[in-house]
Amino acid sequence: TQLLEQSPQFLSIQEGENLTVYCNSSSVFSSLQWYRQEPGEGPVLLVTVVTGGEVKKLKRLTFQFGDARKDSSLHITAAQPGDTGLYLCAGHGSGNTGKLIFGQGTTLQVKP
Amino acid sequence: KAGVTQTPRYLIKTRGQQVTLSCSPISGHRSVSWYQQTPGQGLQFLFEYFSETQRNKGNFPGRFSGRQFSNSRSEMNVSTLELGDSALYLCASSWIPGGSTGELFFGEGSRLTVL
């Protein structure tokens, strides 16, 4: 069974601080995705990483896929209150399937 | 273009009742997946449909069922509701199963409360 472990589960920081969220597994994933979910809403896709060692940047967010495609990280620089939300990593095992395996999520609170 | 639409957004049922939730995917998307989200278990895969056929099913009891229509709209049904079925039920769509590189587009969810 493929599992994704996210850490930390909760993070409360001040505006302007940097943070990193980790997503780890003992299994290889063909791709990993990061979603952000706000209360009362569905998850919204932030990025998909597919190549081992890949780094993608989305404004102040940097996403990295591990060389072995078993782990990923999300780094936020100079966090803002608008970054507050639930961050979820999710992976596809293999093949074309709508079955995503989700991590438990990281609840981020950025205080002004 | 319009996103994934789920109805109803909120509903309250009592134990033993059944419920049907509806999902209209993004226009042109033919694959629909359903997920259950709870505080304790997070997001868990329920099932996936493509071209009216169930392609994958998660580890849920037979009380959970679904179907997809020829216009790609999907419904899921939960019978004999239990308190533990209280959750946010999320529908996600993609053009093909898993999208071009796995992208799924989620609706806002249907919040089910079982009393």
mmCIF file of C-alpha atoms in Angstrom:
data_model
loop_
_atom_site.group_PDB
_atom_site.id
_atom_site.type_symbol
_atom_site.label_atom_id
_atom_site.label_comp_id
_atom_site.label_asym_id
_atom_site.label_seq_id
_atom_site.Cartn_x
_atom_site.Cartn_y
_atom_site.Cartn_z
ATOM 1 C CA THR A 1 0.000 0.000 0.000
ATOM 2 C CA GLN A 2 1.366 3.359 -1.027
ATOM 3 C CA LEU A 3 1.333 6.007 1.678
ATOM 4 C CA LEU A 4 2.345 9.640 1.781
ATOM 5 C CA GLU A 5 3.417 11.189 5.062
ATOM 6 C CA GLN A 6 3.323 14.944 5.404
ATOM 7 C CA SER A 7 5.085 16.993 8.011
ATOM 8 C CA PRO A 8 4.483 19.071 9.904
ATOM 9 C CA GLN A 9 0.745 18.605 10.398
ATOM 10 C CA PHE A 10 0.265 22.118 11.768
ATOM 11 C CA LEU A 11 2.296 25.255 11.287
ATOM 12 C CA SER A 12 1.610 28.694 12.729
ATOM 13 C CA ILE A 13 4.032 31.414 11.702
ATOM 14 C CA GLN A 14 4.306 35.177 11.448
ATOM 15 C CA GLU A 15 3.994 37.033 8.193
ATOM 16 C CA GLY A 16 7.350 37.262 6.444
ATOM 17 C CA GLU A 17 8.751 33.983 7.733
ATOM 18 C CA ASN A 18 9.858 31.119 5.511
ATOM 19 C CA LEU A 19 8.603 27.559 5.838
ATOM 20 C CA THR A 20 9.012 24.125 4.318
ATOM 21 C CA VAL A 21 6.479 21.303 4.174
ATOM 22 C CA TYR A 22 7.640 17.769 3.503
ATOM 23 C CA CYS A 23 5.909 14.874 1.803
ATOM 24 C CA ASN A 24 7.605 11.478 2.115
ATOM 25 C CA SER A 25 6.960 7.924 1.045
ATOM 26 C CA SER A 26 8.749 4.608 0.812
ATOM 27 C CA SER A 27 7.109 4.101 -2.595
ATOM 28 C CA VAL A 28 7.945 5.549 -5.981
ATOM 29 C CA PHE A 29 5.358 7.818 -7.566
ATOM 30 C CA SER A 30 5.046 8.598 -11.258
ATOM 31 C CA SER A 31 4.107 12.146 -10.326
ATOM 32 C CA LEU A 32 3.348 14.194 -7.250
ATOM 33 C CA GLN A 33 0.985 17.082 -6.910
ATOM 34 C CA TRP A 34 0.486 19.812 -4.381
ATOM 35 C CA TYR A 35 -2.947 21.196 -3.658
ATOM 36 C CA ARG A 36 -4.163 24.004 -1.442
ATOM 37 C CA GLN A 37 -7.569 23.852 0.168
ATOM 38 C CA GLU A 38 -9.425 26.620 1.934
ATOM 39 C CA PRO A 39 -12.287 25.999 4.373
ATOM 40 C CA GLY A 40 -15.511 25.071 2.599
ATOM 41 C CA GLU A 41 -13.764 24.651 -0.733
ATOM 42 C CA GLY A 42 -12.319 21.798 -2.726
ATOM 43 C CA PRO A 43 -8.555 21.367 -3.202
ATOM 44 C CA VAL A 44 -7.006 23.518 -5.913
ATOM 45 C CA LEU A 45 -4.015 22.216 -7.820
ATOM 46 C CA LEU A 46 -0.840 24.266 -7.315
ATOM 47 C CA VAL A 47 1.710 22.211 -9.216
ATOM 48 C CA THR A 48 2.534 18.801 -10.631
ATOM 49 C CA VAL A 49 6.086 17.455 -10.578
ATOM 50 C CA VAL A 50 6.898 14.466 -12.743
ATOM 51 C CA THR A 51 10.680 14.223 -13.125
ATOM 52 C CA GLY A 52 13.014 13.141 -10.336
ATOM 53 C CA GLY A 53 14.998 16.141 -9.118
ATOM 54 C CA GLU A 54 12.585 18.591 -10.703
ATOM 55 C CA VAL A 55 12.206 22.031 -9.146
ATOM 56 C CA LYS A 56 9.274 24.273 -9.976
ATOM 57 C CA LYS A 57 8.683 27.800 -8.790
ATOM 58 C CA LEU A 58 5.344 29.530 -8.508
ATOM 59 C CA LYS A 59 5.980 33.091 -7.298
ATOM 60 C CA ARG A 60 7.031 32.650 -3.639
ATOM 61 C CA LEU A 61 6.420 28.879 -3.668
ATOM 62 C CA THR A 62 9.140 26.410 -4.622
ATOM 63 C CA PHE A 63 8.339 22.758 -5.194
ATOM 64 C CA GLN A 64 10.885 19.987 -5.420
ATOM 65 C CA PHE A 65 10.528 16.337 -6.408
ATOM 66 C CA GLY A 66 13.120 13.985 -4.953
ATOM 67 C CA ASP A 67 15.614 12.292 -7.243
ATOM 68 C CA ALA A 68 14.123 8.891 -6.457
ATOM 69 C CA ARG A 69 10.551 10.208 -6.894
ATOM 70 C CA LYS A 70 9.629 9.144 -3.357
ATOM 71 C CA ASP A 71 9.436 12.548 -1.729
ATOM 72 C CA SER A 72 8.650 16.164 -2.359
ATOM 73 C CA SER A 73 8.858 19.475 -0.560
ATOM 74 C CA LEU A 74 7.075 22.788 -0.691
ATOM 75 C CA HIS A 75 8.969 25.885 0.409
ATOM 76 C CA ILE A 76 7.233 29.217 0.903
ATOM 77 C CA THR A 77 9.332 32.342 1.095
ATOM 78 C CA ALA A 78 8.106 35.384 3.015
ATOM 79 C CA ALA A 79 4.746 33.870 3.893
ATOM 80 C CA GLN A 80 1.686 36.096 3.760
ATOM 81 C CA PRO A 81 -1.714 35.761 5.495
ATOM 82 C CA GLY A 82 -3.194 34.855 2.110
ATOM 83 C CA ASP A 83 -1.079 31.679 2.161
ATOM 84 C CA THR A 84 -3.159 30.354 5.064
ATOM 85 C CA GLY A 85 -4.833 27.058 4.256
ATOM 86 C CA LEU A 86 -4.495 23.294 4.101
ATOM 87 C CA TYR A 87 -1.658 22.082 1.893
ATOM 88 C CA LEU A 88 -1.963 18.571 0.525
ATOM 89 C CA CYS A 89 0.480 16.446 -1.386
ATOM 90 C CA ALA A 90 -0.918 13.704 -3.579
ATOM 91 C CA GLY A 91 0.577 11.061 -5.773
ATOM 92 C CA HIS A 92 -0.299 8.747 -8.584
ATOM 93 C CA GLY A 93 1.215 5.323 -8.353
ATOM 94 C CA SER A 94 1.405 4.408 -11.993
ATOM 95 C CA GLY A 95 -0.741 4.395 -15.066
ATOM 96 C CA ASN A 96 -3.516 6.722 -16.015
ATOM 97 C CA THR A 97 -5.866 6.760 -13.100
ATOM 98 C CA GLY A 98 -7.906 9.264 -11.194
ATOM 99 C CA LYS A 99 -6.923 7.530 -7.972
ATOM 100 C CA LEU A 100 -4.750 9.887 -5.993
ATOM 101 C CA ILE A 101 -3.097 8.973 -2.723
ATOM 102 C CA PHE A 102 -3.178 11.978 -0.431
ATOM 103 C CA GLY A 103 -1.016 12.925 2.490
ATOM 104 C CA GLN A 104 -2.767 13.942 5.685
ATOM 105 C CA GLY A 105 -2.174 17.589 4.938
ATOM 106 C CA THR A 106 -0.414 20.514 6.577
ATOM 107 C CA THR A 107 -2.552 23.242 8.087
ATOM 108 C CA LEU A 108 -0.735 26.537 7.698
ATOM 109 C CA GLN A 109 -1.695 29.679 9.568
ATOM 110 C CA VAL A 110 0.142 32.871 8.729
ATOM 111 C CA LYS A 111 -0.473 35.614 11.269
ATOM 112 C CA PRO A 112 -0.203 39.268 10.242
ATOM 113 C CA LYS B 1 -15.229 27.700 -18.492
ATOM 114 C CA ALA B 2 -17.356 26.443 -15.621
ATOM 115 C CA GLY B 3 -15.679 24.308 -13.008
ATOM 116 C CA VAL B 4 -16.807 21.081 -11.402
ATOM 117 C CA THR B 5 -20.273 21.494 -9.936
ATOM 118 C CA GLN B 6 -21.466 19.452 -6.996
ATOM 119 C CA THR B 7 -24.965 19.377 -5.584
ATOM 120 C CA PRO B 8 -26.200 19.676 -2.967
ATOM 121 C CA ARG B 9 -23.534 21.667 -1.123
ATOM 122 C CA TYR B 10 -24.875 20.827 2.307
ATOM 123 C CA LEU B 11 -27.252 18.196 3.576
ATOM 124 C CA ILE B 12 -28.304 16.645 6.846
ATOM 125 C CA LYS B 13 -29.571 13.082 7.103
ATOM 126 C CA THR B 14 -30.334 10.679 9.908
ATOM 127 C CA ARG B 15 -28.887 7.230 10.460
ATOM 128 C CA GLY B 16 -30.356 4.587 8.227
ATOM 129 C CA GLN B 17 -31.349 6.965 5.466
ATOM 130 C CA GLN B 18 -29.735 7.057 2.067
ATOM 131 C CA VAL B 19 -28.276 9.955 0.116
ATOM 132 C CA THR B 20 -27.467 10.715 -3.509
ATOM 133 C CA LEU B 21 -24.830 13.281 -4.446
ATOM 134 C CA SER B 22 -24.382 14.698 -7.917
ATOM 135 C CA CYS B 23 -21.341 15.900 -9.828
ATOM 136 C CA SER B 24 -21.145 17.694 -13.160
ATOM 137 C CA PRO B 25 -17.580 17.666 -14.505
ATOM 138 C CA ILE B 26 -15.873 20.412 -16.443
ATOM 139 C CA SER B 27 -17.200 20.479 -19.997
ATOM 140 C CA GLY B 28 -15.233 18.011 -22.113
ATOM 141 C CA HIS B 29 -13.927 16.060 -19.132
ATOM 142 C CA ARG B 30 -14.893 12.415 -19.283
ATOM 143 C CA SER B 31 -13.298 11.071 -16.120
ATOM 144 C CA VAL B 32 -14.835 11.582 -12.687
ATOM 145 C CA SER B 33 -13.412 10.519 -9.337
ATOM 146 C CA TRP B 34 -14.960 10.720 -5.898
ATOM 147 C CA TYR B 35 -13.179 11.272 -2.586
ATOM 148 C CA GLN B 36 -14.280 11.347 1.042
ATOM 149 C CA GLN B 37 -12.607 13.888 3.324
ATOM 150 C CA THR B 38 -12.778 13.636 7.108
ATOM 151 C CA PRO B 39 -10.624 15.270 9.800
ATOM 152 C CA GLY B 40 -9.346 11.912 10.992
ATOM 153 C CA GLN B 41 -8.694 10.098 7.727
ATOM 154 C CA GLY B 42 -8.021 12.963 5.346
ATOM 155 C CA LEU B 43 -8.883 12.481 1.688
ATOM 156 C CA GLN B 44 -9.658 8.919 0.708
ATOM 157 C CA PHE B 45 -10.424 7.646 -2.773
ATOM 158 C CA LEU B 46 -13.906 6.231 -3.284
ATOM 159 C CA PHE B 47 -14.181 5.402 -6.976
ATOM 160 C CA GLU B 48 -13.396 6.545 -10.488
ATOM 161 C CA TYR B 49 -15.541 6.496 -13.612
ATOM 162 C CA PHE B 50 -14.619 6.916 -17.247
ATOM 163 C CA SER B 51 -17.007 6.530 -20.175
ATOM 164 C CA GLU B 52 -19.728 5.250 -17.850
ATOM 165 C CA THR B 53 -17.500 2.456 -16.515
ATOM 166 C CA GLN B 54 -16.084 2.157 -13.023
ATOM 167 C CA ARG B 55 -12.315 1.861 -13.416
ATOM 168 C CA ASN B 56 -11.166 1.886 -9.815
ATOM 169 C CA LYS B 57 -12.754 1.461 -6.431
ATOM 170 C CA GLY B 58 -11.383 2.376 -3.045
ATOM 171 C CA ASN B 59 -11.650 0.437 0.174
ATOM 172 C CA PHE B 60 -15.180 1.371 1.175
ATOM 173 C CA PRO B 61 -18.141 -0.878 2.005
ATOM 174 C CA GLY B 62 -20.764 -1.786 -0.556
ATOM 175 C CA ARG B 63 -23.085 0.867 0.881
ATOM 176 C CA PHE B 64 -21.129 3.320 -1.222
ATOM 177 C CA SER B 65 -21.931 3.141 -4.908
ATOM 178 C CA GLY B 66 -21.790 5.365 -7.918
ATOM 179 C CA ARG B 67 -22.484 5.658 -11.587
ATOM 180 C CA GLN B 68 -21.694 7.837 -14.538
ATOM 181 C CA PHE B 69 -24.068 8.900 -17.267
ATOM 182 C CA SER B 70 -23.443 9.292 -20.981
ATOM 183 C CA ASN B 71 -23.006 13.051 -20.554
ATOM 184 C CA SER B 72 -20.195 12.336 -18.022
ATOM 185 C CA ARG B 73 -22.230 13.552 -15.074
ATOM 186 C CA SER B 74 -21.812 11.292 -12.079
ATOM 187 C CA GLU B 75 -23.748 10.413 -8.966
ATOM 188 C CA MET B 76 -22.730 8.632 -5.830
ATOM 189 C CA ASN B 77 -25.084 6.993 -3.401
ATOM 190 C CA VAL B 78 -24.638 6.018 0.210
ATOM 191 C CA SER B 79 -27.262 3.720 1.691
ATOM 192 C CA THR B 80 -28.024 2.935 5.317
ATOM 193 C CA LEU B 81 -26.150 5.982 6.529
ATOM 194 C CA GLU B 82 -23.965 5.740 9.612
ATOM 195 C CA LEU B 83 -22.672 8.517 11.837
ATOM 196 C CA GLY B 84 -19.175 7.889 10.486
ATOM 197 C CA ASP B 85 -20.311 8.761 6.979
ATOM 198 C CA SER B 86 -20.396 12.427 7.970
ATOM 199 C CA ALA B 87 -17.794 13.991 5.712
ATOM 200 C CA LEU B 88 -17.060 16.296 2.835
ATOM 201 C CA TYR B 89 -17.550 14.356 -0.395
ATOM 202 C CA LEU B 90 -15.441 15.706 -3.216
ATOM 203 C CA CYS B 91 -15.773 15.073 -6.904
ATOM 204 C CA ALA B 92 -12.876 15.616 -9.291
ATOM 205 C CA SER B 93 -12.788 15.566 -13.060
ATOM 206 C CA SER B 94 -10.197 15.279 -15.797
ATOM 207 C CA TRP B 95 -10.272 14.877 -19.558
ATOM 208 C CA ILE B 96 -8.910 11.365 -19.322
ATOM 209 C CA PRO B 97 -8.233 9.230 -16.252
ATOM 210 C CA GLY B 98 -5.464 10.935 -14.357
ATOM 211 C CA GLY B 99 -5.301 13.860 -16.770
ATOM 212 C CA SER B 100 -2.272 14.464 -18.971
ATOM 213 C CA THR B 101 0.074 14.285 -15.974
ATOM 214 C CA GLY B 102 -2.360 13.480 -13.205
ATOM 215 C CA GLU B 103 -4.163 16.784 -12.822
ATOM 216 C CA LEU B 104 -7.565 16.573 -11.215
ATOM 217 C CA PHE B 105 -9.959 19.466 -10.881
ATOM 218 C CA PHE B 106 -12.054 19.353 -7.745
ATOM 219 C CA GLY B 107 -15.485 20.671 -7.022
ATOM 220 C CA GLU B 108 -16.346 22.476 -3.804
ATOM 221 C CA GLY B 109 -17.767 19.324 -2.286
ATOM 222 C CA SER B 110 -20.972 18.167 -0.670
ATOM 223 C CA ARG B 111 -20.953 18.425 3.110
ATOM 224 C CA LEU B 112 -22.942 15.516 4.564
ATOM 225 C CA THR B 113 -23.911 15.449 8.221
ATOM 226 C CA VAL B 114 -25.467 12.281 9.607
ATOM 227 C CA LEU B 115 -27.376 12.651 12.873
#
